PDB file of C-alpha atoms in Angstrom:
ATOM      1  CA  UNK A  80       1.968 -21.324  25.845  1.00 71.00           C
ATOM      2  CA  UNK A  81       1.737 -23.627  28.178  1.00 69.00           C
ATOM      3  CA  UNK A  82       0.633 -23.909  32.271  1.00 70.00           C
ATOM      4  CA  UNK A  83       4.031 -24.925  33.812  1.00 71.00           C
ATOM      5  CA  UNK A  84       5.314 -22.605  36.814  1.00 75.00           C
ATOM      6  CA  UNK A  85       7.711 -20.197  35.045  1.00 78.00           C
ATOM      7  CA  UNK A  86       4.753 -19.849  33.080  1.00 82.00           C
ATOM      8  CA  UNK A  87       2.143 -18.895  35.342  1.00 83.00           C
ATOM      9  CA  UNK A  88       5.065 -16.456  36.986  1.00 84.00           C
ATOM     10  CA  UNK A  89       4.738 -14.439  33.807  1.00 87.00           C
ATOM     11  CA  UNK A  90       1.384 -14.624  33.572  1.00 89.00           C
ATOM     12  CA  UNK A  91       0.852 -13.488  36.672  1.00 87.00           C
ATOM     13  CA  UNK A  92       3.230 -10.739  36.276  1.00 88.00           C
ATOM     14  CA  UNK A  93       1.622  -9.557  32.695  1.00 91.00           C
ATOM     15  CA  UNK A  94      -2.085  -9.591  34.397  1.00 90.00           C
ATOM     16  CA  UNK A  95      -0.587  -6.869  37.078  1.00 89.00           C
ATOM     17  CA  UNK A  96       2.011  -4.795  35.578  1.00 90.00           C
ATOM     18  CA  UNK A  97       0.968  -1.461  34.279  1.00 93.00           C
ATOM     19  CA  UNK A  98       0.942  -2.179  30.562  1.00 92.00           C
ATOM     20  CA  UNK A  99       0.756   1.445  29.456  1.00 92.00           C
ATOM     21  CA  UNK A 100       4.111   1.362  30.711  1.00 93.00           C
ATOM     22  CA  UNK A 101       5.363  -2.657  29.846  1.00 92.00           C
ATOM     23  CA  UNK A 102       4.325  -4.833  27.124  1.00 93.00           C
ATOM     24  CA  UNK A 103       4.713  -8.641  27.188  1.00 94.00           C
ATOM     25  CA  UNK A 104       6.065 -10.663  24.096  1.00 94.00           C
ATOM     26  CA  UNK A 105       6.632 -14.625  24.742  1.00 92.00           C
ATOM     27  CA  UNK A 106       9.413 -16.802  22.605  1.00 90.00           C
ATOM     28  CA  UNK A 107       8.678 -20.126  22.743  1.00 85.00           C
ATOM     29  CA  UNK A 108       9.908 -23.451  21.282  1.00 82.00           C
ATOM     30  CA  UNK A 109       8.167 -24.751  18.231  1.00 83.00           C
ATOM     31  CA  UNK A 110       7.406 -28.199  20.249  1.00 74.00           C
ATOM     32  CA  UNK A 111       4.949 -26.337  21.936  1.00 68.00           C
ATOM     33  CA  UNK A 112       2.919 -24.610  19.174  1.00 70.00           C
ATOM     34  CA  UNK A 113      -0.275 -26.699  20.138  1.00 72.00           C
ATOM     35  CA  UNK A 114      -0.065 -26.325  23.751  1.00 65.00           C
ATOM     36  CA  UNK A 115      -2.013 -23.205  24.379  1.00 76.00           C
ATOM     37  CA  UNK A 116      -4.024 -22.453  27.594  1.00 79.00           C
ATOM     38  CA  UNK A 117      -3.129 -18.868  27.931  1.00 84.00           C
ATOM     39  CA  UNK A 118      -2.747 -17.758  23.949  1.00 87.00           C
ATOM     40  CA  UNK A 119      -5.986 -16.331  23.930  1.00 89.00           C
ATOM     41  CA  UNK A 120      -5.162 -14.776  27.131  1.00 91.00           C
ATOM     42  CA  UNK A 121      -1.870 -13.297  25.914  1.00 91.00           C
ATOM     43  CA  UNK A 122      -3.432 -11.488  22.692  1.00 92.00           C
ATOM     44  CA  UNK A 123      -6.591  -9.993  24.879  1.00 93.00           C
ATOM     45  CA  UNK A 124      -3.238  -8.554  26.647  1.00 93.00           C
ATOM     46  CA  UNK A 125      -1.882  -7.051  23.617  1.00 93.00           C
ATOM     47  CA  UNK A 126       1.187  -9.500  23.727  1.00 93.00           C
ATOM     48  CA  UNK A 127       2.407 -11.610  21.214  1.00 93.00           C
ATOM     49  CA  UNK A 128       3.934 -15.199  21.249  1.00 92.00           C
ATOM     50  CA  UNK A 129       6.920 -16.214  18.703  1.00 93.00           C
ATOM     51  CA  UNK A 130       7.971 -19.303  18.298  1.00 90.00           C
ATOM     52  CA  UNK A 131      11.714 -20.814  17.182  1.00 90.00           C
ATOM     53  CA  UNK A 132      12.938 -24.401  17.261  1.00 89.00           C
ATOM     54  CA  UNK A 133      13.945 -25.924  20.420  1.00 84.00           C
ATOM     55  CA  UNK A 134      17.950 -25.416  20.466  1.00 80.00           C
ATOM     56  CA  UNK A 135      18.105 -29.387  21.570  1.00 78.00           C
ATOM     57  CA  UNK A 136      17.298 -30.081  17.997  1.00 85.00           C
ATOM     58  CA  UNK A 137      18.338 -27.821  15.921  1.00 88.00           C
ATOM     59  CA  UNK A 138      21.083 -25.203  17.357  1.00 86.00           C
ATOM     60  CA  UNK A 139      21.267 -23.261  14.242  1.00 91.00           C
ATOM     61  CA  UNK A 140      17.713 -22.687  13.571  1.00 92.00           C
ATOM     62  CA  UNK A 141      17.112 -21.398  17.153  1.00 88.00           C
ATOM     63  CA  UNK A 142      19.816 -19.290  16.958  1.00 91.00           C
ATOM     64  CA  UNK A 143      19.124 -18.171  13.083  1.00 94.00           C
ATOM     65  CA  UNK A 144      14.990 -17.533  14.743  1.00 92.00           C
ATOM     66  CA  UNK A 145      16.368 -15.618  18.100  1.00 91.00           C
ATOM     67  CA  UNK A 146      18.592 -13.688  16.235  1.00 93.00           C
ATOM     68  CA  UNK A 147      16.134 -12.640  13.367  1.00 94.00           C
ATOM     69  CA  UNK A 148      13.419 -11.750  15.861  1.00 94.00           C
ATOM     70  CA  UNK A 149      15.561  -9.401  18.272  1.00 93.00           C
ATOM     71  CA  UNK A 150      17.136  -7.408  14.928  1.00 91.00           C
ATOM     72  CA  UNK A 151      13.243  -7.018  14.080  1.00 93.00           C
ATOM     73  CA  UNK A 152      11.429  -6.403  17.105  1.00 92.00           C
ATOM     74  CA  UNK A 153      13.877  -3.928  18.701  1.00 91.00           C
ATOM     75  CA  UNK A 154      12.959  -5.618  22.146  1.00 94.00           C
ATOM     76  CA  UNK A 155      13.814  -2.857  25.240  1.00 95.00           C
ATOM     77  CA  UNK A 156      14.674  -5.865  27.582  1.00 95.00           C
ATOM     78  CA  UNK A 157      14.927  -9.590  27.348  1.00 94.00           C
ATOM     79  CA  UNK A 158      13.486 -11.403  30.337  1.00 93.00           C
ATOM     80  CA  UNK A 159      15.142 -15.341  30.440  1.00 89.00           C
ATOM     81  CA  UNK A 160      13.132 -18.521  32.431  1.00 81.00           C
ATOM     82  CA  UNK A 161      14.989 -21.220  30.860  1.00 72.00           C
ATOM     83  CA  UNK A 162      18.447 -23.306  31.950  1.00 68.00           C
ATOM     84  CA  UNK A 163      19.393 -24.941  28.620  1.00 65.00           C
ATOM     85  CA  UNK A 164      19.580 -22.470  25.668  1.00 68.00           C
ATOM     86  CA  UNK A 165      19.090 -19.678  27.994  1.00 77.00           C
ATOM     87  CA  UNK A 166      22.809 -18.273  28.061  1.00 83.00           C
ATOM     88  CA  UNK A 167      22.596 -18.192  24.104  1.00 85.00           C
ATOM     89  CA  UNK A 168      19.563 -15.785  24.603  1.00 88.00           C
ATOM     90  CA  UNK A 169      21.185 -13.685  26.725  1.00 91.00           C
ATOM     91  CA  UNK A 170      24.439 -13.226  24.343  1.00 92.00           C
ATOM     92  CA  UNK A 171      22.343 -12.859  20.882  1.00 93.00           C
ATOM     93  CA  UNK A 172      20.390 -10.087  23.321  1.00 94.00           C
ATOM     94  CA  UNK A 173      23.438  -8.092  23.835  1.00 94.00           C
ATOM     95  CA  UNK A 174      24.587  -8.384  20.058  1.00 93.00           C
ATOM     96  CA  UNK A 175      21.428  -6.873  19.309  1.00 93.00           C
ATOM     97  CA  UNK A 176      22.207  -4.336  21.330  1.00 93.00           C
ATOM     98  CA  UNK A 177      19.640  -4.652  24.318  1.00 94.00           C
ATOM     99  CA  UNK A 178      20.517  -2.796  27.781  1.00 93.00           C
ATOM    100  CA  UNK A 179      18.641  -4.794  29.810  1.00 96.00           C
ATOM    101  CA  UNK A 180      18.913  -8.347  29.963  1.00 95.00           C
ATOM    102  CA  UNK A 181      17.176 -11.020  32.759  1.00 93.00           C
ATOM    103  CA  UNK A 182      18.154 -14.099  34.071  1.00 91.00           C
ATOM    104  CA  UNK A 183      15.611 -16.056  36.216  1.00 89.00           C
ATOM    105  CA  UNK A 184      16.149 -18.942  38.342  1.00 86.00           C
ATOM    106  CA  UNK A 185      13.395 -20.814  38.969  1.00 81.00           C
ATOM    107  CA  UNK A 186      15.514 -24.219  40.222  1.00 76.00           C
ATOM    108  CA  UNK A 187      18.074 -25.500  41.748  1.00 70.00           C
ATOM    109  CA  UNK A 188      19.032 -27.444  38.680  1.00 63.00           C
ATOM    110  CA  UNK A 189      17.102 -28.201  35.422  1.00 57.00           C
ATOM    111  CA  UNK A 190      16.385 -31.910  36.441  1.00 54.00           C
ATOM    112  CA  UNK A 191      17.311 -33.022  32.974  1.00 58.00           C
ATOM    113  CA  UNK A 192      19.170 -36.983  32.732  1.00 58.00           C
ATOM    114  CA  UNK A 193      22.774 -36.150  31.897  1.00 61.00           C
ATOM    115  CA  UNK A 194      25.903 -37.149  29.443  1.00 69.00           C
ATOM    116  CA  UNK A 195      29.370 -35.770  29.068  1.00 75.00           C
ATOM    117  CA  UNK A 196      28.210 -33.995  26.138  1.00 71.00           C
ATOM    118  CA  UNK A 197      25.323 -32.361  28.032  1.00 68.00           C
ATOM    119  CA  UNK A 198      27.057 -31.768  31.064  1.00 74.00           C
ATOM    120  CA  UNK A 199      29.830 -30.001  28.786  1.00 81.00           C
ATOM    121  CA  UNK A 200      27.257 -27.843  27.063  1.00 74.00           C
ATOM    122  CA  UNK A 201      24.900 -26.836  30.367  1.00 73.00           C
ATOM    123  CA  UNK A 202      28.557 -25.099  31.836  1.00 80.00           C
ATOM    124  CA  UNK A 203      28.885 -23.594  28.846  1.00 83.00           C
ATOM    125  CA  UNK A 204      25.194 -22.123  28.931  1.00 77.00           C
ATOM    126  CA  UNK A 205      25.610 -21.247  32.509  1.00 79.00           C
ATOM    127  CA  UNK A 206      28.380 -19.304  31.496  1.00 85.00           C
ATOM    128  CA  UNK A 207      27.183 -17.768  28.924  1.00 86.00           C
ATOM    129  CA  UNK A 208      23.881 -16.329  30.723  1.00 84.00           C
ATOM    130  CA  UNK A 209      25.932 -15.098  33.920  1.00 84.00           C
ATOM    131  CA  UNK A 210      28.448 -12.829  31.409  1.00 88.00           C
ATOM    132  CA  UNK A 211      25.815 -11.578  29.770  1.00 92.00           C
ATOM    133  CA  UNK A 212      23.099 -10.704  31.763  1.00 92.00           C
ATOM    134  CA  UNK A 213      22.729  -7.502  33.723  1.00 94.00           C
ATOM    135  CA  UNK A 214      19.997  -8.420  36.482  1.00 94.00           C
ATOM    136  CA  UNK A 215      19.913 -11.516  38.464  1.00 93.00           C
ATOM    137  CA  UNK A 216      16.769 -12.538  39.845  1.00 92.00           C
ATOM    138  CA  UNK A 217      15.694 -15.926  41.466  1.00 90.00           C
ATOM    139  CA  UNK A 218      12.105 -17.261  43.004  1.00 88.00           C
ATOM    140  CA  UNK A 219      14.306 -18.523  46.258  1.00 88.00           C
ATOM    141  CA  UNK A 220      18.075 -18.353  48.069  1.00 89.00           C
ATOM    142  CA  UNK A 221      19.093 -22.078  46.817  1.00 88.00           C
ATOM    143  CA  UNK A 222      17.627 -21.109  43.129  1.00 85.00           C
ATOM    144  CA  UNK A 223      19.904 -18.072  43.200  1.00 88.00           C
ATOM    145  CA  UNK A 224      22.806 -19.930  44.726  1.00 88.00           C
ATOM    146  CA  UNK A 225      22.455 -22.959  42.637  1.00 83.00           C
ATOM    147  CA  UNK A 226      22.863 -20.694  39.052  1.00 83.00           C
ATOM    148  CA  UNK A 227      24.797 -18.117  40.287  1.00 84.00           C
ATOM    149  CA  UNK A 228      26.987 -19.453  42.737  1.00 84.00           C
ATOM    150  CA  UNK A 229      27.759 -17.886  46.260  1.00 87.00           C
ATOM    151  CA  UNK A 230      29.571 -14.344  44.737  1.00 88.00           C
ATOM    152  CA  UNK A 231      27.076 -13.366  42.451  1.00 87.00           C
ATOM    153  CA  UNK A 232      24.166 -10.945  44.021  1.00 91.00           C
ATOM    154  CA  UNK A 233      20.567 -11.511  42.982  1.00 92.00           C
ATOM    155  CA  UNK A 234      17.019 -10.099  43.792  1.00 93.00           C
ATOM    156  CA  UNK A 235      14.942 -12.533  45.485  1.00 92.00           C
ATOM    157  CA  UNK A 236      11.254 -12.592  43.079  1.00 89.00           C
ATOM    158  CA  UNK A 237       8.418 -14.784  45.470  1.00 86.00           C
ATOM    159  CA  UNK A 238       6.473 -16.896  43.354  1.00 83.00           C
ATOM    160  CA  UNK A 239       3.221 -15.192  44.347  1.00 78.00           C
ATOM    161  CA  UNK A 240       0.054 -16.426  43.150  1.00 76.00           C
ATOM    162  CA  UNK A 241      -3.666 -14.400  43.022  1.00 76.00           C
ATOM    163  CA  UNK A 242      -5.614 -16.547  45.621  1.00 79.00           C
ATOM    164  CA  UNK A 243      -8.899 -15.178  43.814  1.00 80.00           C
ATOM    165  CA  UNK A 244      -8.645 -17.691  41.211  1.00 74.00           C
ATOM    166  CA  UNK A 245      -8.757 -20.438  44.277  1.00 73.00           C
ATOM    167  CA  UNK A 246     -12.360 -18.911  45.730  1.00 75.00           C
ATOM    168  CA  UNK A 247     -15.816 -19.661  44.986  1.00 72.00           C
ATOM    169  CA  UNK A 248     -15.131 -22.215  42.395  1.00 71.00           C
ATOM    170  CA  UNK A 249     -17.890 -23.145  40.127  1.00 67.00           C
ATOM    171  CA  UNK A 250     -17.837 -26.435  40.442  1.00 73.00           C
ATOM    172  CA  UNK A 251     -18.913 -28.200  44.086  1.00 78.00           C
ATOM    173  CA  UNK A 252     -16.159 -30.100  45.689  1.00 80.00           C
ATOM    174  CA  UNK A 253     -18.395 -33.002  46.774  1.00 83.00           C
ATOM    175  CA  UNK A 254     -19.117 -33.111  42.671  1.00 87.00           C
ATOM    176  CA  UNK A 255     -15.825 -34.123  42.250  1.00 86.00           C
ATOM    177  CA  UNK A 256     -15.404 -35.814  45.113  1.00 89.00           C
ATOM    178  CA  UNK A 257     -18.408 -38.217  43.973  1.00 90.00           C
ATOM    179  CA  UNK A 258     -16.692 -38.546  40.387  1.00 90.00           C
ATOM    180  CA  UNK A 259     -13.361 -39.938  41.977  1.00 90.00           C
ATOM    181  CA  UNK A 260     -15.143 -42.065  44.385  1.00 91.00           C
ATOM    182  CA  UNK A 261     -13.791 -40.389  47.530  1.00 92.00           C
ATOM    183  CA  UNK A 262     -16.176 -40.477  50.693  1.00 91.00           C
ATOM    184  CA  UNK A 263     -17.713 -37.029  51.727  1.00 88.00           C
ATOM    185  CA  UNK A 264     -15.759 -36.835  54.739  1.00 91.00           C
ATOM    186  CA  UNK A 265     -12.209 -38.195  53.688  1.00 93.00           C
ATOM    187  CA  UNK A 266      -8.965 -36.355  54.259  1.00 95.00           C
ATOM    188  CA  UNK A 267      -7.793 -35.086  50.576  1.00 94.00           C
ATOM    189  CA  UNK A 268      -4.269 -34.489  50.095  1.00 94.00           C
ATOM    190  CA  UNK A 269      -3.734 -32.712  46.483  1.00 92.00           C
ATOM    191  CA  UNK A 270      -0.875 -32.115  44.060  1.00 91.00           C
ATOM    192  CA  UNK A 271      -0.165 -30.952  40.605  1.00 87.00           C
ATOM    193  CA  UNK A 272       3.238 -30.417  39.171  1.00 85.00           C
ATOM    194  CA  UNK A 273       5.348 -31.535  36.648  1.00 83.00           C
ATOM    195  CA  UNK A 274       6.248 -35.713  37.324  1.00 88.00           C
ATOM    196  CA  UNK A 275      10.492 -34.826  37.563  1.00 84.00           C
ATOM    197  CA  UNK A 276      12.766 -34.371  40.143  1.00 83.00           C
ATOM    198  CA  UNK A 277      12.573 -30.907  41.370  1.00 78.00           C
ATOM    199  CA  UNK A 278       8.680 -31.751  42.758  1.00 84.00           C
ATOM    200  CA  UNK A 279       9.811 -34.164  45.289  1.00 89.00           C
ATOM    201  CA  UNK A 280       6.737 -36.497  44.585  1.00 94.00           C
ATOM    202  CA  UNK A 281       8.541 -39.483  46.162  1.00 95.00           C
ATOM    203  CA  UNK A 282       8.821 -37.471  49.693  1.00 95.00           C
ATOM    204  CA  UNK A 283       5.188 -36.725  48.894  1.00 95.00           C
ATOM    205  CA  UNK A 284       4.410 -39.926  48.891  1.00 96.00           C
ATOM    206  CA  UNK A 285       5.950 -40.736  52.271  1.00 96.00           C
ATOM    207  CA  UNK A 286       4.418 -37.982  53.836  1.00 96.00           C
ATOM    208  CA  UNK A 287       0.974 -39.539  52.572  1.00 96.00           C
ATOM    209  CA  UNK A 288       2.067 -42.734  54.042  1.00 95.00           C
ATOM    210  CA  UNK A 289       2.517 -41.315  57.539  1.00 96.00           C
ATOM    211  CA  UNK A 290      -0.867 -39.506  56.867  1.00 96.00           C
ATOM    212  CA  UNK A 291      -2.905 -43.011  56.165  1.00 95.00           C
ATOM    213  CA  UNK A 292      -0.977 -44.398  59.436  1.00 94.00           C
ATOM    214  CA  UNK A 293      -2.626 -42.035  61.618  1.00 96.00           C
ATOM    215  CA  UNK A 294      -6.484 -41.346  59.241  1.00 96.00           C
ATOM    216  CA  UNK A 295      -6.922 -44.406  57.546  1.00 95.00           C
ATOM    217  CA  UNK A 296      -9.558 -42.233  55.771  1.00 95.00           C
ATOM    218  CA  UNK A 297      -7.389 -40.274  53.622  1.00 96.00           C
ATOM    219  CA  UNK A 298      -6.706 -39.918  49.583  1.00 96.00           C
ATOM    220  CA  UNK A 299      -3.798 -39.189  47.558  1.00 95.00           C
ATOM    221  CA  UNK A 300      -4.616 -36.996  43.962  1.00 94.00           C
ATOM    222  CA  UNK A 301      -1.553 -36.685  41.858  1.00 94.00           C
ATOM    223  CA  UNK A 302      -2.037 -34.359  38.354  1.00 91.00           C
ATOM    224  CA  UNK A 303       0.987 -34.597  35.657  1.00 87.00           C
ATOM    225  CA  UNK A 304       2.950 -35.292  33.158  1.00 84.00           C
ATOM    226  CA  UNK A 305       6.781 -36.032  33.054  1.00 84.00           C
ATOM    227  CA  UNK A 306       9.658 -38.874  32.750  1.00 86.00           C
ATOM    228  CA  UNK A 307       8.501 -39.686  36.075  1.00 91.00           C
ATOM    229  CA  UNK A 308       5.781 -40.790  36.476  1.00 92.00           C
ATOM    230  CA  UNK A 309       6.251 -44.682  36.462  1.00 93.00           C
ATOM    231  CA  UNK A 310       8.223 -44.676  39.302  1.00 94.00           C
ATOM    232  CA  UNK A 311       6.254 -42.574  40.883  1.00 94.00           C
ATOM    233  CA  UNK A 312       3.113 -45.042  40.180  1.00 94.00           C
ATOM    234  CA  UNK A 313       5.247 -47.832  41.247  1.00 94.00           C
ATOM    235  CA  UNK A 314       6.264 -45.889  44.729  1.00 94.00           C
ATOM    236  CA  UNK A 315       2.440 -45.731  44.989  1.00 94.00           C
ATOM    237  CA  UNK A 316       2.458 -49.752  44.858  1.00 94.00           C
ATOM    238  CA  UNK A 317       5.363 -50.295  46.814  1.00 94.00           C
ATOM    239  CA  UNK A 318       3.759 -48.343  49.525  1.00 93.00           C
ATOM    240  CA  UNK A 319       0.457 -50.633  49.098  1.00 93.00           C
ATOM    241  CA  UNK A 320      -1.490 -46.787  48.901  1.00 92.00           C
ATOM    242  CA  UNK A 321      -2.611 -47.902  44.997  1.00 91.00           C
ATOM    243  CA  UNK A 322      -6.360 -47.674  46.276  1.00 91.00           C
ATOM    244  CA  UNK A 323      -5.840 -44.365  48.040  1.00 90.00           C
ATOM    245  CA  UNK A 324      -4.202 -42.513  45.728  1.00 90.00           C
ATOM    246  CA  UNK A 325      -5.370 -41.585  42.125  1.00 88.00           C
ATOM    247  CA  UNK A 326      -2.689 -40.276  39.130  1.00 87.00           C
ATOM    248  CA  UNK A 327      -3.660 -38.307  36.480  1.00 83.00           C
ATOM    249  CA  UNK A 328      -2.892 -36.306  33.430  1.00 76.00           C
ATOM    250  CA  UNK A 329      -3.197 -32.978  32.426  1.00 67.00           C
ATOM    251  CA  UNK A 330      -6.592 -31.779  31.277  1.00 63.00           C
ATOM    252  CA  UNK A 331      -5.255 -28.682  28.446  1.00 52.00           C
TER     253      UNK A 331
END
């Protein structure tokens, strides 16, 4: 499983909760198999990860693997993070005759490009997870607004994070800083998140701008994948802040 931010939500969650009392599973899409940065992490837990095709290629198969896997595992409640395919989760959840079934907004929208056909199918997904879930939970107002619409109540979930992981780190920050050829005493602005829409890397960047206006002195780090990230790179350009700002990709 992989290090995005619904991700590291659940993580977070599993590391904390009493698991006497809870005990994670994880369903994820077969594309991501190979991507696994907290698998090991997961089984020291006692969870387990399952994996089904991704519903964007083959509809029956995810439904055929969702369906199979909640008749077998007798799963108490069925936590969902995802926008497209999420609404079918919820509805093969209440077939199988689960009480307690989550929704989780962790957008406004899924940031995905869009066609009639898609379009079509995302209000019938939206649909489809509002009817038949029986919490509504969201990691801000316009999250819960934006998936649920005004009407609908929902618990507001902050996206906390454990701050220990962010002290006394190993490796000396002047290290890296000599790696990336940034000067000692240079202004460091950092960022890593997925290269789409949601991150607002292009306002980023014109914060950074009026940051290099006023400390000439100052670097740009950028870490991430996503259908992005050549216009981001050619924002960078356009901006003339190429050689005070370094992109980069994820390091699994």
């Amino acid at each position: 499983m992989g290090k995005g931010g619904a991700e590291t939500f659940m993580m977070n969650a599993y590391r904390n909760i009493d698991r006497s009392k809870f005990q994670f599973d994880f369903l994820i899409y077969n594309d991501f198999v190979d991507v696994k940065p907290y698998n090991a992490e997961i089984h020291e837990l006692g969870g387990h990860i399952y994996a089904v095709p991704n519903p964007k290629k083959n509809i029956v198969g995810y439904i055929k693997g969702v369906n199979a896997l909640l008749k077998e595992k007798h799963f108490d409640i069925v936590h969902n993070e995802v926008f497209f395919g999420g609404g079918l989760n919820l509805l093969l959840a209440k077939w199988a005759g689960i009480e307690k079934r989550i929704i989780h907004s962790h957008a406004t929208k899924d940031g995905k490009k869009s066609n009639l056909f898609l379009t079509t199918a995302r209000k019938i997904f939206d649909y489809l997870m509002k009817v038949n879930a029986t919490d509504y939970l969201a990691c801000s107002t316009e999250a819960g607004v934006g998936l649920y619409g005004e009407n609908q109540p929902f618990i507001f979930v902050p996206n906390g994070i454990d701050i220990d992981m962010y002290r006394n780190v190993p490796v000396k920050k002047e290290i890296i800083r000599k790696s990336l050829n940034i000067p000692k005493e240079a202004f460091v602005v950092g960022n890593i998140g997925r290269f789409e829409e949601q991150k607002n890397h292009f306002f980023l960047i014109d914060i950074f701008e009026e940051i290099v206006q006023k400390n000439p002195n100052s670097f740009l780090i950028l870490i991430g994948e996503g259908s992005l990230r050549n216009k981001i790179e050619e924002k960078v350009l356009s901006k003339k802040l190429t050689k005070k700002s370094l992109i980069f990709r994820y390091k699994r």
